[in-house]
PDB file of C-alpha atoms in Angstrom:
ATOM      1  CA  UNK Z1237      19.501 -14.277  20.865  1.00 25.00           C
ATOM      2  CA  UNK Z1238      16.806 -14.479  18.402  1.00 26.00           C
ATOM      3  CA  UNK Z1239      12.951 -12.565  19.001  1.00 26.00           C
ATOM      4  CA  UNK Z1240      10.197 -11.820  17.068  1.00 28.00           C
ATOM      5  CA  UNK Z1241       8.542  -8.982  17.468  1.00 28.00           C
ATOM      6  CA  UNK Z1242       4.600  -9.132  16.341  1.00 29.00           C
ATOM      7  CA  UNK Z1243       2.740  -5.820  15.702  1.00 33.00           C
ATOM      8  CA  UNK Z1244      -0.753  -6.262  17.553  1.00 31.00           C
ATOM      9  CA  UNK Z1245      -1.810  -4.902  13.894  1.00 35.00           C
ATOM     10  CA  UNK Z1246      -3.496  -6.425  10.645  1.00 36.00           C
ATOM     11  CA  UNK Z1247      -2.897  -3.281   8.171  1.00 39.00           C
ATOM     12  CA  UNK Z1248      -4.946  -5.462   5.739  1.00 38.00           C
ATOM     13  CA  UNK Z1249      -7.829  -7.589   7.360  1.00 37.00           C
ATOM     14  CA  UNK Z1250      -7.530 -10.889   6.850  1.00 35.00           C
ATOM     15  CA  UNK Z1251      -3.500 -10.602   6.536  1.00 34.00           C
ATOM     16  CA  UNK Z1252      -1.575 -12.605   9.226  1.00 30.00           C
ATOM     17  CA  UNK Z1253      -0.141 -10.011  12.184  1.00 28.00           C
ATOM     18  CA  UNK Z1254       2.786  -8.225  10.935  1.00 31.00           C
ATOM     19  CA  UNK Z1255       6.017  -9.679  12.432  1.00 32.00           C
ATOM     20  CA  UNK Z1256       9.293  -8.041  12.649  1.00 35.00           C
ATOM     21  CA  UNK Z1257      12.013 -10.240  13.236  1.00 37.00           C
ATOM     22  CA  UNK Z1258      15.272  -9.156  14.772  1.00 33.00           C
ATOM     23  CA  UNK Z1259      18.350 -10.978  15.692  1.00 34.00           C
ATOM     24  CA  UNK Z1260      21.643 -10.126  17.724  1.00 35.00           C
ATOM     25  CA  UNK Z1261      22.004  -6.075  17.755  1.00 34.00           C
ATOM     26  CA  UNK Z1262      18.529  -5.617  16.298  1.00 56.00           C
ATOM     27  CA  UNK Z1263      19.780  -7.172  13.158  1.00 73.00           C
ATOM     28  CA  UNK Z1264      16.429  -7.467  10.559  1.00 89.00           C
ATOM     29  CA  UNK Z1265      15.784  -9.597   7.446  1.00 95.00           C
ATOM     30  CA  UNK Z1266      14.564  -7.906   3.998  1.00 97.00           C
ATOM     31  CA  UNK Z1267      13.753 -10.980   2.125  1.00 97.00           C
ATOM     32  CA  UNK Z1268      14.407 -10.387  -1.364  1.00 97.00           C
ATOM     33  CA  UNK Z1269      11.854 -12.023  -4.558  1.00 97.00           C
ATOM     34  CA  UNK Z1270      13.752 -10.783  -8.474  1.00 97.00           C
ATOM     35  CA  UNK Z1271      10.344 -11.471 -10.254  1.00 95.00           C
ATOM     36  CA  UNK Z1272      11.734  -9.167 -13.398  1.00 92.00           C
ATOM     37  CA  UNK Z1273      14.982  -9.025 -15.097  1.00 90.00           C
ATOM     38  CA  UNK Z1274      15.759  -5.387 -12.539  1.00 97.00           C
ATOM     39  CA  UNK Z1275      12.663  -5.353 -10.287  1.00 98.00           C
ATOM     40  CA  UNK Z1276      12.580  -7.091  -7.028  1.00 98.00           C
ATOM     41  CA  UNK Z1277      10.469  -7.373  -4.285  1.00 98.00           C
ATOM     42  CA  UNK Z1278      11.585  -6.782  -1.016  1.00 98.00           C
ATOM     43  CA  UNK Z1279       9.939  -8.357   2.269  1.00 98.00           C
ATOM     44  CA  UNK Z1280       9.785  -7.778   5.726  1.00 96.00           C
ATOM     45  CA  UNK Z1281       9.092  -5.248   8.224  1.00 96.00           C
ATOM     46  CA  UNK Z1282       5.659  -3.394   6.577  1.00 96.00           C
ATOM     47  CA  UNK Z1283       4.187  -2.882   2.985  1.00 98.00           C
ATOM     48  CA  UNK Z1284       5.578  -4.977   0.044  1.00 98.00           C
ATOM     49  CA  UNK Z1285       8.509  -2.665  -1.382  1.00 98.00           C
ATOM     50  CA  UNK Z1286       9.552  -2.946  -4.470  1.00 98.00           C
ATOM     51  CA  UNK Z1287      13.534  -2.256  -6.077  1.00 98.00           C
ATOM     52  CA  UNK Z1288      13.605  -1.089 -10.034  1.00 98.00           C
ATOM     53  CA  UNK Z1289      17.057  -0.869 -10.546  1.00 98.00           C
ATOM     54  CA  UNK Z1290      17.659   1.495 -13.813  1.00 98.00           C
ATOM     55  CA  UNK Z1291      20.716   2.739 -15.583  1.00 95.00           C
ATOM     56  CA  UNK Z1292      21.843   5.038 -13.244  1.00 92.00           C
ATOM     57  CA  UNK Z1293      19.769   4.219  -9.999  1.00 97.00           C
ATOM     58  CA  UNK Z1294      17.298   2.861  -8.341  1.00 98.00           C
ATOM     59  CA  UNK Z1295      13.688   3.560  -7.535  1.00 98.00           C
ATOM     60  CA  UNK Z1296      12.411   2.227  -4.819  1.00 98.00           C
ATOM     61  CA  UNK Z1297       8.786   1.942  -3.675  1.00 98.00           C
ATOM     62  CA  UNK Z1298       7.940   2.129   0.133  1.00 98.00           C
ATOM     63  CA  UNK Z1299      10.181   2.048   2.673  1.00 98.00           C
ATOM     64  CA  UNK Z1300       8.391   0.131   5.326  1.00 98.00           C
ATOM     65  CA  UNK Z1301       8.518   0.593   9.323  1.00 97.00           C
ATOM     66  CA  UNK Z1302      10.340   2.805  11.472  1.00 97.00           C
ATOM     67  CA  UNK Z1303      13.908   2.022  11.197  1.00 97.00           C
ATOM     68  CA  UNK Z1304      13.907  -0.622   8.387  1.00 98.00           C
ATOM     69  CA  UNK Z1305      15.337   2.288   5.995  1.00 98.00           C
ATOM     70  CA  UNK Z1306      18.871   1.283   6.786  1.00 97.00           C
ATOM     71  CA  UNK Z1307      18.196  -2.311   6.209  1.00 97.00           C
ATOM     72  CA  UNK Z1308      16.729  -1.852   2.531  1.00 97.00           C
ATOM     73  CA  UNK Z1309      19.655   0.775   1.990  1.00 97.00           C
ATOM     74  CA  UNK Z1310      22.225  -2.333   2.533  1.00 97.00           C
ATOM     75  CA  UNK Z1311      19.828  -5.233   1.122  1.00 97.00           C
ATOM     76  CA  UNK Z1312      19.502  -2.884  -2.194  1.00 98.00           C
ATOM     77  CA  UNK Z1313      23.154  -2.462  -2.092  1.00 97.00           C
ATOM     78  CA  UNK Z1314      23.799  -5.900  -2.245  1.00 97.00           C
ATOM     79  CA  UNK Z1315      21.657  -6.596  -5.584  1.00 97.00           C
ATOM     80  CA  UNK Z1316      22.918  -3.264  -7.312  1.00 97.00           C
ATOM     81  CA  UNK Z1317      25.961  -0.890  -7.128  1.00 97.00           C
ATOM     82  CA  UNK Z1318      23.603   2.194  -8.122  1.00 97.00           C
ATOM     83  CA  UNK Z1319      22.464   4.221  -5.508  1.00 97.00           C
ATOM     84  CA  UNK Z1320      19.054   4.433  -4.440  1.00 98.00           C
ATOM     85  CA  UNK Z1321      18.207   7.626  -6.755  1.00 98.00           C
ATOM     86  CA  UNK Z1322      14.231   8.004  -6.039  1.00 98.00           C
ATOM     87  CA  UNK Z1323      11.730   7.167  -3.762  1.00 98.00           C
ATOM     88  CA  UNK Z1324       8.522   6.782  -3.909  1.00 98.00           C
ATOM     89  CA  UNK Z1325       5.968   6.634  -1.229  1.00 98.00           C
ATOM     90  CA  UNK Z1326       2.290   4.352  -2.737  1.00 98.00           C
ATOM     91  CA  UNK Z1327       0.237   6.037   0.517  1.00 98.00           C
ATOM     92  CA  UNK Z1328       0.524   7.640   3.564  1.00 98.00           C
ATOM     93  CA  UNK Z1329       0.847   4.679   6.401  1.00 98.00           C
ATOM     94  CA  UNK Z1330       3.320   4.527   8.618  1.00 98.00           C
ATOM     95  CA  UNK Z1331       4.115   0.758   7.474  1.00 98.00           C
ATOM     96  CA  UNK Z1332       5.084   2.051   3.789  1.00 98.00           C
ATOM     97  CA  UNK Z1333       6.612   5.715   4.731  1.00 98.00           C
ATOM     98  CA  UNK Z1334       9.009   5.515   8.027  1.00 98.00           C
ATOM     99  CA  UNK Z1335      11.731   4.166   6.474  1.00 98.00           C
ATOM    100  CA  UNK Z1336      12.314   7.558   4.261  1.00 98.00           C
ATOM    101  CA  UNK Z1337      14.100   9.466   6.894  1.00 98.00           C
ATOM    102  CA  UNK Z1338      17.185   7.058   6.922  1.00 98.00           C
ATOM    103  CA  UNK Z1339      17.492   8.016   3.317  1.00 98.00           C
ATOM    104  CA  UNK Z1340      19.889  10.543   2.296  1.00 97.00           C
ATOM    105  CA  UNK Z1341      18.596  14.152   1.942  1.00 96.00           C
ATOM    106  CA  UNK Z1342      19.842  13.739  -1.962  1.00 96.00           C
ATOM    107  CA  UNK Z1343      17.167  10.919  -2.433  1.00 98.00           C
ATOM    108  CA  UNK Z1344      13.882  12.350  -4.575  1.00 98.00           C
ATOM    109  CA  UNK Z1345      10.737  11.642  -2.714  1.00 98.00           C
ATOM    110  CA  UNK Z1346       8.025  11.332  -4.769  1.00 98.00           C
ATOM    111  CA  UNK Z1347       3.894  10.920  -3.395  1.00 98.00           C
ATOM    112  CA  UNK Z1348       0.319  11.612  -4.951  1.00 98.00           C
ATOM    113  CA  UNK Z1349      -0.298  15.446  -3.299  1.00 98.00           C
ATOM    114  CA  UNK Z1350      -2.507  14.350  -1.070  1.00 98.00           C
ATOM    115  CA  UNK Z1351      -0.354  11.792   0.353  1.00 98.00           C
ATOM    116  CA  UNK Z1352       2.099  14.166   1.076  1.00 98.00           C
ATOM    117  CA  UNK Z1353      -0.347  16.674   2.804  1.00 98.00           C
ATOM    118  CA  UNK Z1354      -1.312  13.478   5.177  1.00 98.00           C
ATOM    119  CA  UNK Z1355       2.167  12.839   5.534  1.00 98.00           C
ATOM    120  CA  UNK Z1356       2.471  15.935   7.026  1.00 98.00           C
ATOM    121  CA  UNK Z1357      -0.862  15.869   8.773  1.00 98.00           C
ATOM    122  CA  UNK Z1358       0.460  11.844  10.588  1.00 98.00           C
ATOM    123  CA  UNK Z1359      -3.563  11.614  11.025  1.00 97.00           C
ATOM    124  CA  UNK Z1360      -4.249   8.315  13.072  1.00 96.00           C
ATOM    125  CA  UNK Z1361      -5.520   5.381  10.826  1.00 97.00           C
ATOM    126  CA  UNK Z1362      -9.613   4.588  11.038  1.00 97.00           C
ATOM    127  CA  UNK Z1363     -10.634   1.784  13.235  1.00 95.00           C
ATOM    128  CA  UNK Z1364      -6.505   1.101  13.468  1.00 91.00           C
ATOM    129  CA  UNK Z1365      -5.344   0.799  17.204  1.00 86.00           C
ATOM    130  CA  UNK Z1366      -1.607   2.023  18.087  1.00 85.00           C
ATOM    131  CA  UNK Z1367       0.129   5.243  18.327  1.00 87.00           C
ATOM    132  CA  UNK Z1368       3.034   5.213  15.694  1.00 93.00           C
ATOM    133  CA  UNK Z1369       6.195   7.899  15.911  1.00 96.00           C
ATOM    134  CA  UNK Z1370       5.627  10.298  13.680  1.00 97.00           C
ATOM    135  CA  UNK Z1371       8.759  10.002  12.099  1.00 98.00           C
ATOM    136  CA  UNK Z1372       8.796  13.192   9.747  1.00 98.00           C
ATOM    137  CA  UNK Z1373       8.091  15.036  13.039  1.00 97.00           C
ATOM    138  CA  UNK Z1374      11.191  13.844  14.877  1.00 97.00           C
ATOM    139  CA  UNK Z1375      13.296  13.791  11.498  1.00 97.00           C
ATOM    140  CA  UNK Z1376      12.616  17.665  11.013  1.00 97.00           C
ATOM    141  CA  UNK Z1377      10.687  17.200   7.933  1.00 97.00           C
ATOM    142  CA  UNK Z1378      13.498  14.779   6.435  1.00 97.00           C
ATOM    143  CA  UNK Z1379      12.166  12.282   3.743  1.00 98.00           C
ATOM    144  CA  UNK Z1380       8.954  14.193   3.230  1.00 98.00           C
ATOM    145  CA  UNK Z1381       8.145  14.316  -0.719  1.00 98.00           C
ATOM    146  CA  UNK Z1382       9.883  16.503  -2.684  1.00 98.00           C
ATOM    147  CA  UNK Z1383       7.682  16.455  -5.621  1.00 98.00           C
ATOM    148  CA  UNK Z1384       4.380  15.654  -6.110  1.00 98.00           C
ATOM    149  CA  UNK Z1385       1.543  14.575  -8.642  1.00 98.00           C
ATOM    150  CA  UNK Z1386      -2.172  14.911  -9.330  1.00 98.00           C
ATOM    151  CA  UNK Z1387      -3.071  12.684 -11.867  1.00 98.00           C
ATOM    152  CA  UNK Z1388      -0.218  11.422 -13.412  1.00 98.00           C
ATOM    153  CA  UNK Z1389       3.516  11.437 -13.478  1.00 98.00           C
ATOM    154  CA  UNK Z1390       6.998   9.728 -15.239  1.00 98.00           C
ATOM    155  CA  UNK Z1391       9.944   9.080 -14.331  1.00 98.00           C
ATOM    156  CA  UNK Z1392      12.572   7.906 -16.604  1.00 97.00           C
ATOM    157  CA  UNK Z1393      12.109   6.919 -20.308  1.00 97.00           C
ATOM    158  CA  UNK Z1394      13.063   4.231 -22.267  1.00 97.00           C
ATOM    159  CA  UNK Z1395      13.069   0.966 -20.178  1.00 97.00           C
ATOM    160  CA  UNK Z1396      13.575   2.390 -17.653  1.00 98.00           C
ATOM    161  CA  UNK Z1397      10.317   4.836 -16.924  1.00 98.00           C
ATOM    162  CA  UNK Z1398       8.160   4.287 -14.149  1.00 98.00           C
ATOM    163  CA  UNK Z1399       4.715   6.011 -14.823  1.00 98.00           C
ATOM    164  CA  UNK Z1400       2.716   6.942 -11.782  1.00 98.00           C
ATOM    165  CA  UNK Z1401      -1.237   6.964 -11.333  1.00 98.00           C
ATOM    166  CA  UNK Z1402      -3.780   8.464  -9.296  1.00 98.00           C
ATOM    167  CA  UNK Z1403      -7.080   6.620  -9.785  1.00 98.00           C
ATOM    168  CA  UNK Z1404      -9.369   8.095  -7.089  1.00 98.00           C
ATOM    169  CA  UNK Z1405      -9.802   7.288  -3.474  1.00 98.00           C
ATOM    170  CA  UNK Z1406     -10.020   3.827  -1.668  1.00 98.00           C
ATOM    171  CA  UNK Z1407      -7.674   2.904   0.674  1.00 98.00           C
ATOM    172  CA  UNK Z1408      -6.925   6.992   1.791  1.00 98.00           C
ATOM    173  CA  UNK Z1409      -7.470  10.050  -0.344  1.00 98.00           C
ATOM    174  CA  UNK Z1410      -3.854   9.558  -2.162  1.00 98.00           C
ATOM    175  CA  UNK Z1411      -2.865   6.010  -3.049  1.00 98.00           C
ATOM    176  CA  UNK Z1412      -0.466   6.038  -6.067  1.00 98.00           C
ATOM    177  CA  UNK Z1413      -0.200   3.162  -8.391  1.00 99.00           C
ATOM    178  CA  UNK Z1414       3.465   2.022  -9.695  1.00 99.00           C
ATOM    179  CA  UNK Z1415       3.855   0.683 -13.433  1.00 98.00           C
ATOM    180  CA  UNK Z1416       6.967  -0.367 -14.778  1.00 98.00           C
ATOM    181  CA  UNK Z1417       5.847  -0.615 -18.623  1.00 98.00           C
ATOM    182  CA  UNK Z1418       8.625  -2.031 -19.863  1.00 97.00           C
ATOM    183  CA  UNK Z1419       8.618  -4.932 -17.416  1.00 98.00           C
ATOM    184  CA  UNK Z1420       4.044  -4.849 -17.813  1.00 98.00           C
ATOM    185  CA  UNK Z1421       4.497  -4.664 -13.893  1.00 98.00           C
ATOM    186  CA  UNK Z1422       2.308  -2.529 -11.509  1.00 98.00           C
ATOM    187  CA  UNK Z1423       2.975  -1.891  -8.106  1.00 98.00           C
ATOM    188  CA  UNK Z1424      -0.453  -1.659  -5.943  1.00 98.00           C
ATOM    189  CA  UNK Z1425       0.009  -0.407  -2.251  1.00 98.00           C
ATOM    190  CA  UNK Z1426      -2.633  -1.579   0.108  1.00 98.00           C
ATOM    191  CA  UNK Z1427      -5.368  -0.668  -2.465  1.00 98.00           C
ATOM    192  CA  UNK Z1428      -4.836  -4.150  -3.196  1.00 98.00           C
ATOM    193  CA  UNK Z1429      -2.944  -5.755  -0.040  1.00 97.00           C
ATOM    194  CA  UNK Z1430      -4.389  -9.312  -0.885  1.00 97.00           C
ATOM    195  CA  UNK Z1431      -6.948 -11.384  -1.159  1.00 97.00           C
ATOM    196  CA  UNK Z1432      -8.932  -9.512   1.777  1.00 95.00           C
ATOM    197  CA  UNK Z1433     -10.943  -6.761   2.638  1.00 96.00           C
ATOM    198  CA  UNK Z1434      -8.769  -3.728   2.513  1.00 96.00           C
ATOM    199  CA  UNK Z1435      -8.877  -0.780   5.731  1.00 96.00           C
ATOM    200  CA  UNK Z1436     -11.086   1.839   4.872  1.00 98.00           C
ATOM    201  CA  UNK Z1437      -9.617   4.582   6.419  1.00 98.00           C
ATOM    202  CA  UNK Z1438     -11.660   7.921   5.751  1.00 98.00           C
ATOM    203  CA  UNK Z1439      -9.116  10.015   8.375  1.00 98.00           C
ATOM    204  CA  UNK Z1440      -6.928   9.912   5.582  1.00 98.00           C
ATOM    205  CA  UNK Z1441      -9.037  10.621   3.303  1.00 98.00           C
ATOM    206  CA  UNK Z1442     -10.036   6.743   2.576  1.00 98.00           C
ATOM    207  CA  UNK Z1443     -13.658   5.922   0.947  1.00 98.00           C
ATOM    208  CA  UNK Z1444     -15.662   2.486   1.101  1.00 98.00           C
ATOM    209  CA  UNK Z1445     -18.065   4.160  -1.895  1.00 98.00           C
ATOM    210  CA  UNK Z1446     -15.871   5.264  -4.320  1.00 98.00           C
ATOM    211  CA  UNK Z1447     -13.244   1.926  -3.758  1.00 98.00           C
ATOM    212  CA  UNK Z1448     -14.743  -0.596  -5.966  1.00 98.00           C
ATOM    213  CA  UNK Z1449     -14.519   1.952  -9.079  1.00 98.00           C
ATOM    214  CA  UNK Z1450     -10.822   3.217  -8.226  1.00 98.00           C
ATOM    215  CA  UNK Z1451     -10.203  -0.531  -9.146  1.00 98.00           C
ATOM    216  CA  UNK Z1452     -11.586  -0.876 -11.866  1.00 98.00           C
ATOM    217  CA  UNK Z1453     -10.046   2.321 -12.779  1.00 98.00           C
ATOM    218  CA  UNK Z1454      -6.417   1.514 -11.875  1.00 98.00           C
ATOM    219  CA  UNK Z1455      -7.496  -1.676 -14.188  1.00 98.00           C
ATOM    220  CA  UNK Z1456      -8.519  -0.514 -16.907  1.00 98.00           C
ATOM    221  CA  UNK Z1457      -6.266   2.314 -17.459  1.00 98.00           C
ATOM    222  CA  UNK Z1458      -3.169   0.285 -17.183  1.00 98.00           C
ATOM    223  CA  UNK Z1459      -4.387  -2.276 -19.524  1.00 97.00           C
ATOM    224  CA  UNK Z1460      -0.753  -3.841 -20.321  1.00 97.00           C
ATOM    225  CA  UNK Z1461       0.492  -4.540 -16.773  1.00 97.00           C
ATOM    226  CA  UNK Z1462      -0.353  -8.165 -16.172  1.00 96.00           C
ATOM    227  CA  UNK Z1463       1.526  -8.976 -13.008  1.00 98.00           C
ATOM    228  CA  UNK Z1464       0.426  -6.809 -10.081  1.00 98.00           C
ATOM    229  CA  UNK Z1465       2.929  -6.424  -7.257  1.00 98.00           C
ATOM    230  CA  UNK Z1466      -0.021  -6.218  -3.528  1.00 98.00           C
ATOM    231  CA  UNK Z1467       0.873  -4.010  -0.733  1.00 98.00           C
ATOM    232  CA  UNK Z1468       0.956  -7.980   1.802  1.00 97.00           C
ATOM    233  CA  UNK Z1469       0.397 -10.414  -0.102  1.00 96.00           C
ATOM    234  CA  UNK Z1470       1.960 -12.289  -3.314  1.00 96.00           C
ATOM    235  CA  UNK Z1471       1.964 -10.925  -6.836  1.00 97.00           C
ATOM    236  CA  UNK Z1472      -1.597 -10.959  -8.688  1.00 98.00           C
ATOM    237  CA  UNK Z1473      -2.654 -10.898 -11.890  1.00 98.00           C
ATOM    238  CA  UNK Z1474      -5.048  -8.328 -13.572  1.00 97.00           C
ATOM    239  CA  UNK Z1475      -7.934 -10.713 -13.326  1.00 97.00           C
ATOM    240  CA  UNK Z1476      -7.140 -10.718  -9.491  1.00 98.00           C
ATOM    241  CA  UNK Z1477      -7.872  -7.172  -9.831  1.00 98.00           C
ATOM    242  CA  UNK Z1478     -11.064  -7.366 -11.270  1.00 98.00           C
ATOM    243  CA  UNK Z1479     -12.128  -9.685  -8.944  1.00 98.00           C
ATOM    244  CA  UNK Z1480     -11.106  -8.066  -6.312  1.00 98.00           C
ATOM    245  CA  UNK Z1481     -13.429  -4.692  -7.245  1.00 98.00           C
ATOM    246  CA  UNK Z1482     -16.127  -7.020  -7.189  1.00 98.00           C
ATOM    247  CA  UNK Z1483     -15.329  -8.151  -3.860  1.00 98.00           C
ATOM    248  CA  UNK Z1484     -15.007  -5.290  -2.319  1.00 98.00           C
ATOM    249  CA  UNK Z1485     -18.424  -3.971  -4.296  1.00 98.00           C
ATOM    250  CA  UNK Z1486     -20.242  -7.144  -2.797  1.00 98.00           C
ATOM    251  CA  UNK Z1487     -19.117  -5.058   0.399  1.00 98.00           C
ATOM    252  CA  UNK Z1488     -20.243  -1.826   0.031  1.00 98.00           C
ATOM    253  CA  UNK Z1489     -23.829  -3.344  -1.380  1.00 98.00           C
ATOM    254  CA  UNK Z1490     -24.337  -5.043   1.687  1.00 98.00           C
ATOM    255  CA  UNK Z1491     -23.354  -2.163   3.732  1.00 98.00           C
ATOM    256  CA  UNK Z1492     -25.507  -0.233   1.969  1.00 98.00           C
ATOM    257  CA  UNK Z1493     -28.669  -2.155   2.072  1.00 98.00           C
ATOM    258  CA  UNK Z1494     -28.081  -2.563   6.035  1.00 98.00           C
ATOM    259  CA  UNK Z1495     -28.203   0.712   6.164  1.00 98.00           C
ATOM    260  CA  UNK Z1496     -31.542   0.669   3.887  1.00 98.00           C
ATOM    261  CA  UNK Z1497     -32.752  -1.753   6.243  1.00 98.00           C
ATOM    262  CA  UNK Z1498     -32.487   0.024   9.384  1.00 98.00           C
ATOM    263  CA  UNK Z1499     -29.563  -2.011  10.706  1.00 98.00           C
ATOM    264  CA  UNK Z1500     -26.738  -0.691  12.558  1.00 98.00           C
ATOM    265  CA  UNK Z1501     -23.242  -0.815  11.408  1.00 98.00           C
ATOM    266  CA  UNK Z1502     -22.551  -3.736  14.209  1.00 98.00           C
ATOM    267  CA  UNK Z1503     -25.327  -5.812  12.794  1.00 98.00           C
ATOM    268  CA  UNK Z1504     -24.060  -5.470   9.082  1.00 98.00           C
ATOM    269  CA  UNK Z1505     -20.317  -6.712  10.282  1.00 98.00           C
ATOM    270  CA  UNK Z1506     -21.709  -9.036  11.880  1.00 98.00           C
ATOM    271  CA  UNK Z1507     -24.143 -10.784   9.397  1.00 97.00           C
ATOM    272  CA  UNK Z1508     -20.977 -10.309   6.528  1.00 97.00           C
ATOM    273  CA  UNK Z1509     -19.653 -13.430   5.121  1.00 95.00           C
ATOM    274  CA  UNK Z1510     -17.416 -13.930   2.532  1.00 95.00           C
ATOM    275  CA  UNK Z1511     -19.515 -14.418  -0.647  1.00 95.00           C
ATOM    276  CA  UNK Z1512     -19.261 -17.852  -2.767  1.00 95.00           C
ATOM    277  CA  UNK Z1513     -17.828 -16.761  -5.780  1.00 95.00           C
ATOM    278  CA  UNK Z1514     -14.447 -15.444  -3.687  1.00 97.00           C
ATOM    279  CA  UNK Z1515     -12.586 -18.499  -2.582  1.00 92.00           C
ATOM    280  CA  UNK Z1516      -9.516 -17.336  -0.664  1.00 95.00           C
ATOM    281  CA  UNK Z1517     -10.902 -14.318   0.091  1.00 96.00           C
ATOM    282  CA  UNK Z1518     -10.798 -13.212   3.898  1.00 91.00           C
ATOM    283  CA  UNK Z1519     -13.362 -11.533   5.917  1.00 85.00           C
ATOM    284  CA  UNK Z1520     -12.797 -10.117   9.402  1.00 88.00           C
ATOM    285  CA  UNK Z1521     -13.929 -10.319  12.511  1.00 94.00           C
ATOM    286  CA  UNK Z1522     -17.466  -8.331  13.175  1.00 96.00           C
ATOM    287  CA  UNK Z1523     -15.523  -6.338  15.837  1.00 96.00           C
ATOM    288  CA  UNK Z1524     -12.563  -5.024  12.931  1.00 95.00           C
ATOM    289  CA  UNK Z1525     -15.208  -4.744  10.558  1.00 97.00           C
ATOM    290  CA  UNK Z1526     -17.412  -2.554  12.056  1.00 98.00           C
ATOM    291  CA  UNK Z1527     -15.612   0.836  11.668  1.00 98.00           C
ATOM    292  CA  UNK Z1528     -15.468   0.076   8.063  1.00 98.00           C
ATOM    293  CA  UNK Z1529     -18.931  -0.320   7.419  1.00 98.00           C
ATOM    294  CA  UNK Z1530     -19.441   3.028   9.389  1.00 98.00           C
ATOM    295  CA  UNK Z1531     -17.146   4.738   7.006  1.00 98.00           C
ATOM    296  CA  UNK Z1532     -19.846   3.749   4.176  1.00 98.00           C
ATOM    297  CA  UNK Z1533     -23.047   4.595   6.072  1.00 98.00           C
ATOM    298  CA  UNK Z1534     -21.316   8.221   7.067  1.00 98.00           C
ATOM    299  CA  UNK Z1535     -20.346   8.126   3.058  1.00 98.00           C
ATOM    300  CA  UNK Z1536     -24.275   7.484   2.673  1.00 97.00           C
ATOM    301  CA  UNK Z1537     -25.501   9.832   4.583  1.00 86.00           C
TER     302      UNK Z1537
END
């Protein structure tokens, strides 16, 4: 018997509901997409993750859901006989992290150090309904990160490095960016889940203010990666980035002259429509908005 299984969740607004799909003995599909010589993307089951098989391993990016660790494990193993070598985690949710404790303790976790303090912390996700099984909790503290970064970090050399980047806050207080610079590939997270307004989600450590320039950060100072793996959605380009700073700029400016205005954070959602300029773009519902343009008047305050 075949179910689907669909998360009353958007982790990225305009995103369709995230939908696990299990068959027989909770049997689940990790679609696989090769869009590089050794890097794949694997769907299914949470965040985008993302395979870079190297010369002696592999590192993988995200490890999606509760109990979809054991699925990538096998999926992985039937692209590559190297072992899954490194992991490493582009935020705290539970949608990118859970799957880490089904790795073996051997496995190298790697997160931005404030990621790993909020992995720790299993704070719940602003404006985010759902409880989600704090994993690391029942796991004893297996798949935690075993190393962490500030600012920047490599792994590898040669063709196979993987360079790691903190560009400031957005999304939470420790989203990591992913380049493979041999491949001019960069792996996003949900600071750029799609064409959408991203969660703002200040209880881990998330900022509406500062999100716009993080992008423009993460784009400018990875000037050669060209094809931009999302944290939902399809593969975008670097002019997708820029554009999507801007949208989420056109955001925070009308939040911000609401706020000016005397309007509450309800009247601001609801008066927010997707800008001409942004085709494709998605906006929310007022009610899913709302907590997001509270995060920028508290940020304003």
């Amino acid at each position: 018997m075949r179910r689907a299984l669909v998360l009353g969740a958007l982790m990225a607004f305009g995103a369709a509901a995230l939908t696990v799909t299990t068959a027989g003995q909770g049997e689940m599909v990790v679609e696989v997409e090769r869009i590089k010589d050794n890097l794949y993307v694997l769907r299914g089951g949470g965040g985008n993750s993302a395979a870079f098989v190297t010369s002696d391993g592999v590192v993988l990016v995200d490890t999606k859901l509760e109990g979809w660790g054991q699925p990538l494990i096998d999926r992985i193993a039937e692209l590559t006989s190297n072992p899954v070598t490194v992991l490493v985690n582009t935020h705290t949710h539970f949608d990118h992290v859970s799957g880490n404790v089904e790795f073996p303790a051997t496995v190298d976790v790697v997160a931005h150090e404030n990621a790993a303090r909020l992995m720790e912390e299993w704070n719940p996700v602003t404006g985010f309904p759902g409880n989600f099984t704090n994993v690391f909790e029942l796991s004893g503290g297996q798949g935690l990160p075993t190393h962490t970064f500030s600012d920047r970090m490599t792994l590898g050399r040669g063709d196979d490095r993987v360079d790691l980047y903190y560009f400031g806050r957005g999304h939470t207080g420790g989203d990591t960016w992913v380049v493979f610079p041999a491949l001019g590939v960069m792996h996003a997270g949900d600071m750029f889940p799609g064409r959408q307004l991203p969660i703002l989600d200040a209880s881990n450590g998330g900022s509406g203010v500062d999100y716009p320039q993080t992008l423009r950060n993460a784009h400018d100072g990875v000037p050669d990666a060209n094809l931009i793996i999302t944290g939902h959605s399809a593969q975008m380009t670097r002019a997708d980035l820029a554009q999507m700073a801007d949208f989420v700029q056109a955001f925070v400016d009308a939040a911000r002259a609401g706020k000016a205005a005397g309007q509450s954070a309800a009247e601001v959602a609801a008066a927010w429509e997707t800008p001409a300029g942004f085709d494709g773009f998605n906006s929310p519902p007022a009610e899913r908005l709302t907590p997001y343009v509270q995060v920028i008047f508290d940020e304003l305050e």
